PDB file of C-alpha atoms in Angstrom:
ATOM      1  CA  MET A   9     229.002 191.981  51.911  1.00  0.00           C
ATOM      2  CA  ALA A  10     231.435 193.231  54.527  1.00  0.00           C
ATOM      3  CA  LYS A  11     230.204 193.373  58.117  1.00  0.00           C
ATOM      4  CA  VAL A  12     229.234 196.879  59.229  1.00  0.00           C
ATOM      5  CA  SER A  13     231.149 197.984  62.324  1.00  0.00           C
ATOM      6  CA  ALA A  14     229.387 199.100  65.485  1.00  0.00           C
ATOM      7  CA  ALA A  15     229.169 202.881  65.820  1.00  0.00           C
ATOM      8  CA  TYR A  16     230.299 202.926  69.468  1.00  0.00           C
ATOM      9  CA  GLN A  17     233.518 201.027  70.117  1.00  0.00           C
ATOM     10  CA  ALA A  18     235.612 200.819  73.265  1.00  0.00           C
ATOM     11  CA  ASN A  19     239.252 201.736  73.549  1.00  0.00           C
ATOM     12  CA  PRO A  20     241.284 199.343  75.711  1.00  0.00           C
ATOM     13  CA  GLY A  21     240.994 200.371  79.339  1.00  0.00           C
ATOM     14  CA  SER A  22     237.855 202.496  78.852  1.00  0.00           C
ATOM     15  CA  VAL A  23     234.721 202.059  80.947  1.00  0.00           C
ATOM     16  CA  LEU A  24     233.265 200.074  78.030  1.00  0.00           C
ATOM     17  CA  ASP A  25     236.151 197.590  78.224  1.00  0.00           C
ATOM     18  CA  VAL A  26     234.710 195.224  80.840  1.00  0.00           C
ATOM     19  CA  ASP A  27     237.077 193.222  83.055  1.00  0.00           C
ATOM     20  CA  ARG A  28     235.615 189.810  82.284  1.00  0.00           C
ATOM     21  CA  ASP A  29     237.916 187.981  84.672  1.00  0.00           C
ATOM     22  CA  PHE A  30     236.708 190.103  87.606  1.00  0.00           C
ATOM     23  CA  TYR A  31     232.997 189.819  86.800  1.00  0.00           C
ATOM     24  CA  GLY A  32     233.270 186.143  85.917  1.00  0.00           C
ATOM     25  CA  ARG A  33     234.547 185.392  89.423  1.00  0.00           C
ATOM     26  CA  LEU A  34     231.471 186.951  91.026  1.00  0.00           C
ATOM     27  CA  THR A  35     229.246 184.025  90.062  1.00  0.00           C
ATOM     28  CA  ASP A  36     230.775 181.494  92.480  1.00  0.00           C
ATOM     29  CA  PRO A  37     227.951 180.458  94.861  1.00  0.00           C
ATOM     30  CA  ALA A  38     230.497 179.726  97.594  1.00  0.00           C
ATOM     31  CA  ASP A  39     231.433 183.413  97.761  1.00  0.00           C
ATOM     32  CA  ARG A  40     227.985 184.885  98.323  1.00  0.00           C
ATOM     33  CA  GLU A  41     225.258 185.069 100.955  1.00  0.00           C
ATOM     34  CA  ARG A  42     221.605 185.703 100.154  1.00  0.00           C
ATOM     35  CA  ILE A  43     220.359 188.712 102.135  1.00  0.00           C
ATOM     36  CA  ALA A  44     216.945 189.280 100.539  1.00  0.00           C
ATOM     37  CA  GLN A  45     214.374 187.270  98.615  1.00  0.00           C
ATOM     38  CA  HIS A  46     211.123 188.435  96.998  1.00  0.00           C
ATOM     39  CA  VAL A  47     208.488 187.192  94.591  1.00  0.00           C
ATOM     40  CA  VAL A  48     206.938 189.524  92.037  1.00  0.00           C
ATOM     41  CA  PRO A  49     203.330 188.300  91.779  1.00  0.00           C
ATOM     42  CA  LEU A  50     201.845 187.519  88.394  1.00  0.00           C
ATOM     43  CA  ARG A  51     200.415 190.586  86.651  1.00  0.00           C
ATOM     44  CA  ASP A  52     201.797 192.852  89.371  1.00  0.00           C
ATOM     45  CA  GLY A  53     204.914 194.834  90.224  1.00  0.00           C
ATOM     46  CA  LEU A  54     207.437 195.133  93.046  1.00  0.00           C
ATOM     47  CA  ALA A  55     210.255 197.513  93.978  1.00  0.00           C
ATOM     48  CA  TRP A  56     213.283 196.838  96.202  1.00  0.00           C
ATOM     49  CA  THR A  57     216.825 198.108  96.854  1.00  0.00           C
ATOM     50  CA  VAL A  58     220.193 196.567  96.010  1.00  0.00           C
ATOM     51  CA  PRO A  59     223.352 197.972  97.656  1.00  0.00           C
ATOM     52  CA  ALA A  60     226.387 198.699  95.507  1.00  0.00           C
ATOM     53  CA  GLY A  61     228.705 195.710  95.281  1.00  0.00           C
ATOM     54  CA  HIS A  62     225.870 193.176  95.609  1.00  0.00           C
ATOM     55  CA  VAL A  63     224.378 190.740  93.100  1.00  0.00           C
ATOM     56  CA  LEU A  64     220.750 190.716  91.956  1.00  0.00           C
ATOM     57  CA  ARG A  65     219.206 187.589  90.434  1.00  0.00           C
ATOM     58  CA  LEU A  66     215.877 187.552  88.546  1.00  0.00           C
ATOM     59  CA  SER A  67     214.524 184.076  87.859  1.00  0.00           C
ATOM     60  CA  THR A  68     211.572 182.374  86.192  1.00  0.00           C
ATOM     61  CA  LEU A  69     210.297 180.434  89.182  1.00  0.00           C
ATOM     62  CA  HIS A  70     207.691 178.162  87.606  1.00  0.00           C
ATOM     63  CA  GLY A  71     208.052 178.616  83.865  1.00  0.00           C
ATOM     64  CA  PRO A  72     208.322 181.207  81.106  1.00  0.00           C
ATOM     65  CA  GLN A  73     207.400 184.801  81.992  1.00  0.00           C
ATOM     66  CA  VAL A  74     208.661 188.150  80.760  1.00  0.00           C
ATOM     67  CA  GLY A  75     209.339 191.115  83.043  1.00  0.00           C
ATOM     68  CA  ASP A  76     209.760 194.863  82.586  1.00  0.00           C
ATOM     69  CA  PHE A  77     212.724 196.158  84.600  1.00  0.00           C
ATOM     70  CA  ASN A  78     213.458 199.724  85.791  1.00  0.00           C
ATOM     71  CA  LEU A  79     216.461 201.013  87.766  1.00  0.00           C
ATOM     72  CA  TRP A  80     217.246 204.258  89.591  1.00  0.00           C
ATOM     73  CA  HIS A  81     220.118 205.500  91.721  1.00  0.00           C
ATOM     74  CA  GLN A  82     218.663 204.860  95.161  1.00  0.00           C
ATOM     75  CA  HIS A  83     219.726 208.264  96.532  1.00  0.00           C
ATOM     76  CA  ASN A  84     219.070 210.343  93.411  1.00  0.00           C
ATOM     77  CA  PRO A  85     216.221 209.056  91.220  1.00  0.00           C
ATOM     78  CA  ARG A  86     216.993 211.652  88.559  1.00  0.00           C
ATOM     79  CA  GLU A  87     219.774 209.249  87.644  1.00  0.00           C
ATOM     80  CA  ARG A  88     217.961 206.322  86.098  1.00  0.00           C
ATOM     81  CA  PHE A  89     218.385 203.603  83.499  1.00  0.00           C
ATOM     82  CA  TRP A  90     218.776 204.851  79.918  1.00  0.00           C
ATOM     83  CA  ALA A  91     217.538 202.106  77.610  1.00  0.00           C
ATOM     84  CA  SER A  92     218.336 203.775  74.294  1.00  0.00           C
ATOM     85  CA  ARG A  93     221.945 204.662  75.161  1.00  0.00           C
ATOM     86  CA  THR A  94     222.449 201.174  76.577  1.00  0.00           C
ATOM     87  CA  ARG A  95     221.166 199.861  73.259  1.00  0.00           C
ATOM     88  CA  GLN A  96     223.818 201.922  71.455  1.00  0.00           C
ATOM     89  CA  LEU A  97     226.734 201.289  73.790  1.00  0.00           C
ATOM     90  CA  GLN A  98     225.997 197.586  74.246  1.00  0.00           C
ATOM     91  CA  ARG A  99     223.404 196.037  71.898  1.00  0.00           C
ATOM     92  CA  ALA A 100     219.672 195.765  71.365  1.00  0.00           C
ATOM     93  CA  HIS A 101     219.465 192.505  73.333  1.00  0.00           C
ATOM     94  CA  VAL A 102     221.821 192.247  76.296  1.00  0.00           C
ATOM     95  CA  SER A 103     223.526 189.347  78.018  1.00  0.00           C
ATOM     96  CA  THR A 104     226.616 188.477  80.046  1.00  0.00           C
ATOM     97  CA  PHE A 105     229.165 191.332  80.427  1.00  0.00           C
ATOM     98  CA  ASP A 106     226.829 193.954  78.980  1.00  0.00           C
ATOM     99  CA  ARG A 107     226.175 196.976  81.199  1.00  0.00           C
ATOM    100  CA  LEU A 108     223.066 199.035  81.957  1.00  0.00           C
ATOM    101  CA  TRP A 109     223.829 202.766  81.643  1.00  0.00           C
ATOM    102  CA  SER A 110     222.323 205.788  83.362  1.00  0.00           C
ATOM    103  CA  THR A 111     220.876 208.980  81.920  1.00  0.00           C
ATOM    104  CA  LEU A 112     222.632 212.297  81.296  1.00  0.00           C
ATOM    105  CA  PRO A 113     224.371 214.110  82.843  1.00  0.00           C
ATOM    106  CA  TYR A 114     225.527 211.091  84.872  1.00  0.00           C
ATOM    107  CA  LEU A 115     226.194 208.466  82.182  1.00  0.00           C
ATOM    108  CA  ARG A 116     227.839 205.631  84.073  1.00  0.00           C
ATOM    109  CA  PRO A 117     227.255 201.898  84.465  1.00  0.00           C
ATOM    110  CA  MET A 118     224.484 201.203  86.949  1.00  0.00           C
ATOM    111  CA  ALA A 119     224.758 197.410  86.723  1.00  0.00           C
ATOM    112  CA  THR A 120     226.757 194.786  84.847  1.00  0.00           C
ATOM    113  CA  ILE A 121     225.253 191.463  83.750  1.00  0.00           C
ATOM    114  CA  ILE A 122     227.409 188.666  85.148  1.00  0.00           C
ATOM    115  CA  ALA A 123     225.316 185.556  84.399  1.00  0.00           C
ATOM    116  CA  ASP A 124     222.529 184.610  82.002  1.00  0.00           C
ATOM    117  CA  THR A 125     221.233 181.066  81.536  1.00  0.00           C
ATOM    118  CA  LEU A 126     219.716 182.150  78.195  1.00  0.00           C
ATOM    119  CA  GLU A 127     222.916 183.584  76.726  1.00  0.00           C
ATOM    120  CA  GLY A 128     223.172 180.605  74.384  1.00  0.00           C
ATOM    121  CA  TYR A 129     219.791 181.310  72.767  1.00  0.00           C
ATOM    122  CA  GLY A 130     221.441 183.440  70.106  1.00  0.00           C
ATOM    123  CA  VAL A 131     219.348 184.376  67.077  1.00  0.00           C
ATOM    124  CA  ASP A 132     216.399 182.160  66.154  1.00  0.00           C
ATOM    125  CA  ASP A 133     214.993 181.509  62.669  1.00  0.00           C
ATOM    126  CA  ASP A 134     212.806 184.620  62.856  1.00  0.00           C
ATOM    127  CA  GLY A 135     215.632 186.878  64.014  1.00  0.00           C
ATOM    128  CA  GLY A 136     214.409 186.845  67.612  1.00  0.00           C
ATOM    129  CA  ARG A 137     216.758 187.377  70.543  1.00  0.00           C
ATOM    130  CA  VAL A 138     216.197 187.599  74.310  1.00  0.00           C
ATOM    131  CA  HIS A 139     216.467 190.344  76.994  1.00  0.00           C
ATOM    132  CA  ASP A 140     215.050 193.101  74.841  1.00  0.00           C
ATOM    133  CA  LEU A 141     215.908 196.811  74.625  1.00  0.00           C
ATOM    134  CA  LEU A 142     214.085 197.393  71.330  1.00  0.00           C
ATOM    135  CA  GLY A 143     210.638 197.847  72.813  1.00  0.00           C
ATOM    136  CA  THR A 144     209.301 199.314  76.020  1.00  0.00           C
ATOM    137  CA  ARG A 145     206.639 198.592  78.628  1.00  0.00           C
ATOM    138  CA  CYS A 146     203.000 197.936  77.817  1.00  0.00           C
ATOM    139  CA  ASP A 147     200.771 200.707  79.149  1.00  0.00           C
ATOM    140  CA  PRO A 148     197.053 201.470  79.630  1.00  0.00           C
ATOM    141  CA  TYR A 149     197.163 204.469  77.293  1.00  0.00           C
ATOM    142  CA  VAL A 150     198.154 202.454  74.214  1.00  0.00           C
ATOM    143  CA  ASN A 151     195.790 199.681  75.271  1.00  0.00           C
ATOM    144  CA  LYS A 152     192.885 202.151  75.393  1.00  0.00           C
ATOM    145  CA  LEU A 153     193.767 203.354  71.879  1.00  0.00           C
ATOM    146  CA  LEU A 154     193.902 199.796  70.521  1.00  0.00           C
ATOM    147  CA  THR A 155     190.983 198.195  72.346  1.00  0.00           C
ATOM    148  CA  GLY A 156     188.852 200.991  73.779  1.00  0.00           C
ATOM    149  CA  GLU A 157     189.134 199.335  77.208  1.00  0.00           C
ATOM    150  CA  ASP A 158     190.726 200.365  80.520  1.00  0.00           C
ATOM    151  CA  PHE A 159     193.093 197.863  82.160  1.00  0.00           C
ATOM    152  CA  ASP A 160     195.050 198.808  85.275  1.00  0.00           C
ATOM    153  CA  HIS A 161     197.675 196.065  85.340  1.00  0.00           C
ATOM    154  CA  HIS A 162     199.853 196.852  82.352  1.00  0.00           C
ATOM    155  CA  CYS A 163     203.566 197.000  83.121  1.00  0.00           C
ATOM    156  CA  HIS A 164     203.589 200.792  83.245  1.00  0.00           C
ATOM    157  CA  SER A 165     200.837 200.807  85.871  1.00  0.00           C
ATOM    158  CA  ASN A 166     202.464 197.946  87.798  1.00  0.00           C
ATOM    159  CA  LEU A 167     205.708 199.922  87.980  1.00  0.00           C
ATOM    160  CA  VAL A 168     203.863 203.079  89.062  1.00  0.00           C
ATOM    161  CA  ARG A 169     202.260 201.227  91.973  1.00  0.00           C
ATOM    162  CA  ALA A 170     205.548 199.525  92.870  1.00  0.00           C
ATOM    163  CA  VAL A 171     207.586 202.732  93.254  1.00  0.00           C
ATOM    164  CA  THR A 172     204.946 204.834  95.010  1.00  0.00           C
ATOM    165  CA  PRO A 173     206.072 203.678  98.510  1.00  0.00           C
ATOM    166  CA  PHE A 174     209.570 204.941  97.648  1.00  0.00           C
ATOM    167  CA  GLY A 175     208.320 208.466  96.937  1.00  0.00           C
ATOM    168  CA  LEU A 176     208.398 208.181  93.146  1.00  0.00           C
ATOM    169  CA  THR A 177     205.547 208.814  90.711  1.00  0.00           C
ATOM    170  CA  GLU A 178     204.410 207.895  87.216  1.00  0.00           C
ATOM    171  CA  PHE A 179     206.805 210.516  85.850  1.00  0.00           C
ATOM    172  CA  ASP A 180     209.754 208.508  87.220  1.00  0.00           C
ATOM    173  CA  VAL A 181     208.828 205.292  85.372  1.00  0.00           C
ATOM    174  CA  HIS A 182     210.928 204.984  82.225  1.00  0.00           C
ATOM    175  CA  ASP A 183     211.817 202.756  79.288  1.00  0.00           C
ATOM    176  CA  VAL A 184     212.661 199.255  80.413  1.00  0.00           C
ATOM    177  CA  LEU A 185     214.838 196.242  79.959  1.00  0.00           C
ATOM    178  CA  ASN A 186     212.438 193.446  79.021  1.00  0.00           C
ATOM    179  CA  VAL A 187     214.004 190.466  80.783  1.00  0.00           C
ATOM    180  CA  PHE A 188     213.370 186.992  79.339  1.00  0.00           C
ATOM    181  CA  GLN A 189     211.513 188.575  76.409  1.00  0.00           C
ATOM    182  CA  CYS A 190     212.179 187.398  72.831  1.00  0.00           C
ATOM    183  CA  THR A 191     211.824 190.109  70.197  1.00  0.00           C
ATOM    184  CA  GLY A 192     213.160 191.384  66.897  1.00  0.00           C
ATOM    185  CA  LEU A 193     212.343 193.315  63.737  1.00  0.00           C
ATOM    186  CA  ASN A 194     210.474 191.684  60.841  1.00  0.00           C
ATOM    187  CA  ASP A 195     211.113 192.206  57.128  1.00  0.00           C
ATOM    188  CA  ASP A 196     209.049 195.405  57.247  1.00  0.00           C
ATOM    189  CA  ASP A 197     211.242 196.724  60.087  1.00  0.00           C
ATOM    190  CA  GLN A 198     208.343 196.274  62.529  1.00  0.00           C
ATOM    191  CA  TYR A 199     208.771 195.187  66.129  1.00  0.00           C
ATOM    192  CA  PHE A 200     207.637 191.644  66.948  1.00  0.00           C
ATOM    193  CA  MET A 201     207.401 189.596  70.158  1.00  0.00           C
ATOM    194  CA  LYS A 202     207.652 185.814  70.424  1.00  0.00           C
ATOM    195  CA  ALA A 203     206.922 183.243  73.094  1.00  0.00           C
ATOM    196  CA  CYS A 204     209.407 183.476  75.955  1.00  0.00           C
ATOM    197  CA  PRO A 205     212.044 180.706  75.671  1.00  0.00           C
ATOM    198  CA  ALA A 206     212.819 180.666  79.421  1.00  0.00           C
ATOM    199  CA  ARG A 207     212.044 177.591  81.454  1.00  0.00           C
ATOM    200  CA  GLU A 208     211.603 176.991  85.167  1.00  0.00           C
ATOM    201  CA  GLY A 209     214.781 178.023  86.965  1.00  0.00           C
ATOM    202  CA  ASP A 210     216.303 180.223  84.260  1.00  0.00           C
ATOM    203  CA  TYR A 211     217.858 183.431  85.571  1.00  0.00           C
ATOM    204  CA  ILE A 212     219.814 186.567  84.793  1.00  0.00           C
ATOM    205  CA  GLU A 213     222.203 188.155  87.317  1.00  0.00           C
ATOM    206  CA  PHE A 214     223.315 191.779  87.684  1.00  0.00           C
ATOM    207  CA  PHE A 215     226.190 193.214  89.696  1.00  0.00           C
ATOM    208  CA  ALA A 216     225.102 196.527  91.239  1.00  0.00           C
ATOM    209  CA  GLU A 217     227.737 199.138  90.415  1.00  0.00           C
ATOM    210  CA  ILE A 218     225.921 201.770  92.536  1.00  0.00           C
ATOM    211  CA  ASP A 219     223.178 201.727  95.188  1.00  0.00           C
ATOM    212  CA  LEU A 220     220.059 200.810  93.229  1.00  0.00           C
ATOM    213  CA  LEU A 221     216.317 201.099  93.539  1.00  0.00           C
ATOM    214  CA  CYS A 222     214.886 198.432  91.241  1.00  0.00           C
ATOM    215  CA  ALA A 223     211.342 197.748  90.096  1.00  0.00           C
ATOM    216  CA  LEU A 224     209.981 194.863  88.049  1.00  0.00           C
ATOM    217  CA  SER A 225     206.593 194.164  86.508  1.00  0.00           C
ATOM    218  CA  CYS A 226     205.452 190.643  85.701  1.00  0.00           C
ATOM    219  CA  CYS A 227     203.963 191.434  82.311  1.00  0.00           C
ATOM    220  CA  PRO A 228     200.208 190.724  82.060  1.00  0.00           C
ATOM    221  CA  GLY A 229     201.040 189.180  78.688  1.00  0.00           C
ATOM    222  CA  GLY A 230     202.693 186.282  80.519  1.00  0.00           C
ATOM    223  CA  ASP A 231     205.047 184.403  78.225  1.00  0.00           C
ATOM    224  CA  LEU A 232     203.783 186.320  75.132  1.00  0.00           C
ATOM    225  CA  SER A 233     202.710 183.124  73.383  1.00  0.00           C
ATOM    226  CA  LEU A 234     199.259 184.671  72.765  1.00  0.00           C
ATOM    227  CA  ASP A 235     198.453 187.838  70.836  1.00  0.00           C
ATOM    228  CA  LEU A 236     197.668 190.767  73.116  1.00  0.00           C
ATOM    229  CA  TRP A 237     196.022 192.911  70.417  1.00  0.00           C
ATOM    230  CA  GLY A 238     194.428 192.401  67.039  1.00  0.00           C
ATOM    231  CA  PRO A 239     191.861 189.939  65.662  1.00  0.00           C
ATOM    232  CA  ASP A 240     193.480 186.874  67.284  1.00  0.00           C
ATOM    233  CA  ALA A 241     193.947 188.421  70.744  1.00  0.00           C
ATOM    234  CA  LYS A 242     193.128 186.269  73.767  1.00  0.00           C
ATOM    235  CA  ASP A 243     193.363 186.728  77.522  1.00  0.00           C
ATOM    236  CA  PRO A 244     196.870 185.450  78.371  1.00  0.00           C
ATOM    237  CA  LEU A 245     196.211 184.967  82.099  1.00  0.00           C
ATOM    238  CA  SER A 246     196.820 181.213  81.814  1.00  0.00           C
ATOM    239  CA  THR A 247     200.369 181.926  80.588  1.00  0.00           C
ATOM    240  CA  CYS A 248     201.302 184.234  83.497  1.00  0.00           C
ATOM    241  CA  GLN A 249     203.842 183.280  86.167  1.00  0.00           C
ATOM    242  CA  PRO A 250     205.619 185.081  89.055  1.00  0.00           C
ATOM    243  CA  ILE A 251     209.285 186.098  88.871  1.00  0.00           C
ATOM    244  CA  GLY A 252     211.767 185.511  91.691  1.00  0.00           C
ATOM    245  CA  VAL A 253     214.111 188.165  93.082  1.00  0.00           C
ATOM    246  CA  GLU A 254     217.220 187.429  95.142  1.00  0.00           C
ATOM    247  CA  VAL A 255     219.923 189.773  96.443  1.00  0.00           C
ATOM    248  CA  PHE A 256     223.345 188.403  97.431  1.00  0.00           C
ATOM    249  CA  ARG A 257     226.186 189.876  99.471  1.00  0.00           C
ATOM    250  CA  LEU A 258     229.598 188.957  98.092  1.00  0.00           C
ATOM    251  CA  ALA A 259     232.649 187.911 100.062  1.00  0.00           C
ATOM    252  CA  PRO A 260     234.721 191.091 100.661  1.00  0.00           C
ATOM    253  CA  GLU A 261     237.815 189.653  98.993  1.00  0.00           C
ATOM    254  CA  ARG A 262     235.875 189.288  95.731  1.00  0.00           C
ATOM    255  CA  LEU A 263     235.505 193.080  95.579  1.00  0.00           C
ATOM    256  CA  SER A 264     239.174 193.866  96.061  1.00  0.00           C
ATOM    257  CA  GLY A 265     240.130 196.741  93.741  1.00  0.00           C
ATOM    258  CA  TRP A 266     236.537 197.514  92.742  1.00  0.00           C
ATOM    259  CA  ALA A 267     234.887 200.905  93.341  1.00  0.00           C
ATOM    260  CA  PRO A 268     231.578 202.409  92.151  1.00  0.00           C
ATOM    261  CA  PRO A 269     232.060 204.147  88.788  1.00  0.00           C
ATOM    262  CA  ASN A 270     232.398 207.904  88.572  1.00  0.00           C
ATOM    263  CA  TYR A 271     230.047 210.150  86.642  1.00  0.00           C
ATOM    264  CA  ALA A 272     230.958 210.962  83.050  1.00  0.00           C
ATOM    265  CA  PRO A 273     233.805 213.528  83.285  1.00  0.00           C
ATOM    266  CA  TYR A 274     232.427 216.089  80.816  1.00  0.00           C
ATOM    267  CA  ARG A 275     232.479 219.574  82.392  1.00  0.00           C
ATOM    268  CA  GLY A 276     232.192 221.799  79.332  1.00  0.00           C
ATOM    269  CA  GLY A 277     228.954 223.565  80.231  1.00  0.00           C
ATOM    270  CA  HIS A 278     227.458 223.034  76.731  1.00  0.00           C
ATOM    271  CA  GLY A 279     229.039 226.258  75.485  1.00  0.00           C
ATOM    272  CA  MET A 280     226.830 228.424  77.708  1.00  0.00           C
ATOM    273  CA  ARG A 281     229.493 229.341  80.259  1.00  0.00           C
ATOM    274  CA  ALA A 282     230.782 232.926  80.049  1.00  0.00           C
ATOM    275  CA  PRO A 283     234.467 233.303  79.202  1.00  0.00           C
ATOM    276  CA  SER A 284     236.831 233.689  82.122  1.00  0.00           C
ATOM    277  CA  VAL A 285     237.793 237.395  82.485  1.00  0.00           C
ATOM    278  CA  ASP A 286     240.092 239.069  85.001  1.00  0.00           C
ATOM    279  CA  TRP A 287     237.792 242.043  85.633  1.00  0.00           C
ATOM    280  CA  ALA A 288     240.357 243.905  87.754  1.00  0.00           C
ATOM    281  CA  ALA A 289     242.927 243.732  84.969  1.00  0.00           C
ATOM    282  CA  GLU A 290     240.305 244.758  82.431  1.00  0.00           C
ATOM    283  CA  LYS A 291     239.391 247.836  84.526  1.00  0.00           C
ATOM    284  CA  ARG A 292     243.038 248.890  84.796  1.00  0.00           C
ATOM    285  CA  ARG A 293     243.507 248.482  81.065  1.00  0.00           C
ATOM    286  CA  THR A 294     240.511 250.668  80.149  1.00  0.00           C
ATOM    287  CA  SER A 295     241.319 253.321  82.765  1.00  0.00           C
ATOM    288  CA  ASP A 296     244.822 253.644  81.329  1.00  0.00           C
ATOM    289  CA  GLY A 297     243.331 254.304  77.930  1.00  0.00           C
ATOM    290  CA  GLU A 298     244.643 251.168  76.347  1.00  0.00           C
TER     291      GLU A 298
END
C-alpha cells in the first residue's frame, strides 16, 4: 500500500519550513547563560515567563514523570497554544524542529523544539510514541464521573492554581502538550497511555519565538505505569517525581537575523465586511438620474 501523504505540507521558504541549521546551533552550551531555574513539585503545578529569543528546558530530574504543558503570549493571553492545529501542522507526537502554534486569529509559532533526548524513541511495539498531542490534561470533572470522588490535584487543577497569580483563570487553561508521555491509539482506535520511557536527566528544549507565559503540571499519575481508572487502578504516588525548569539567555550573535514571527496575514474579514463604496460618487450618479 502506498504511503498516504500528510494533509498539511510546507512550501519551501514558508513558516512551516524550519531553518534547521539556525535552530541546531542554539543547543551549544557554550553560547548560553542560565537566568532562571525552577522545580515543579510532584503532583503540583508552576507558571513562569520566558522572554522571546530564550531557551526553555524541561527535564526529568530524578526519573520518569509526565507533565502537562500550557503556553500563552505573555502580554495577550487570548493568544495561546493550539494543540489540535499543532497536531495537524506538525504531528501527533512532537520532537526536534517541530513548532507549537497559537490559536486563531494569531496562528504563528510560539516555540520551536530544538533538542529532545527522547527523539530516538520512535514507535514502540504497541504503536506508542512520546511527547503527546493526542490526549489532553486529566481533570477533576472526568475523575468524578469515573470514580465518584473529588481530587484537587489533577493537571487541570494544578494549572489553574499555577496561573492564578498571573491574573488568569480556569477558563484560560487549555489543551496541553503532554511532555515525556508515551501514548497512541489501539486497534479499536482508542487512546492509550504507557509507562513514561524517560530516565533521570532526560530533557526537551524549546526556543521561545515570542514572550511566553508557561505553566506545567507534574501529573498526579506520575510515570503512568499504573492504571489511574478501572478495576486495576492504584494510587500512583510512589511513581511521582518533580520536573526541572531552566531558562537560558543566548549569546546575541546566535540570534543574528532572527525576529519574532508575525501574525497570520489573513485580513479578509470572513466575508462580513461591507463592500467599499464611494458614497459621494454614488450620490452624484443618482442625483443626475443615471
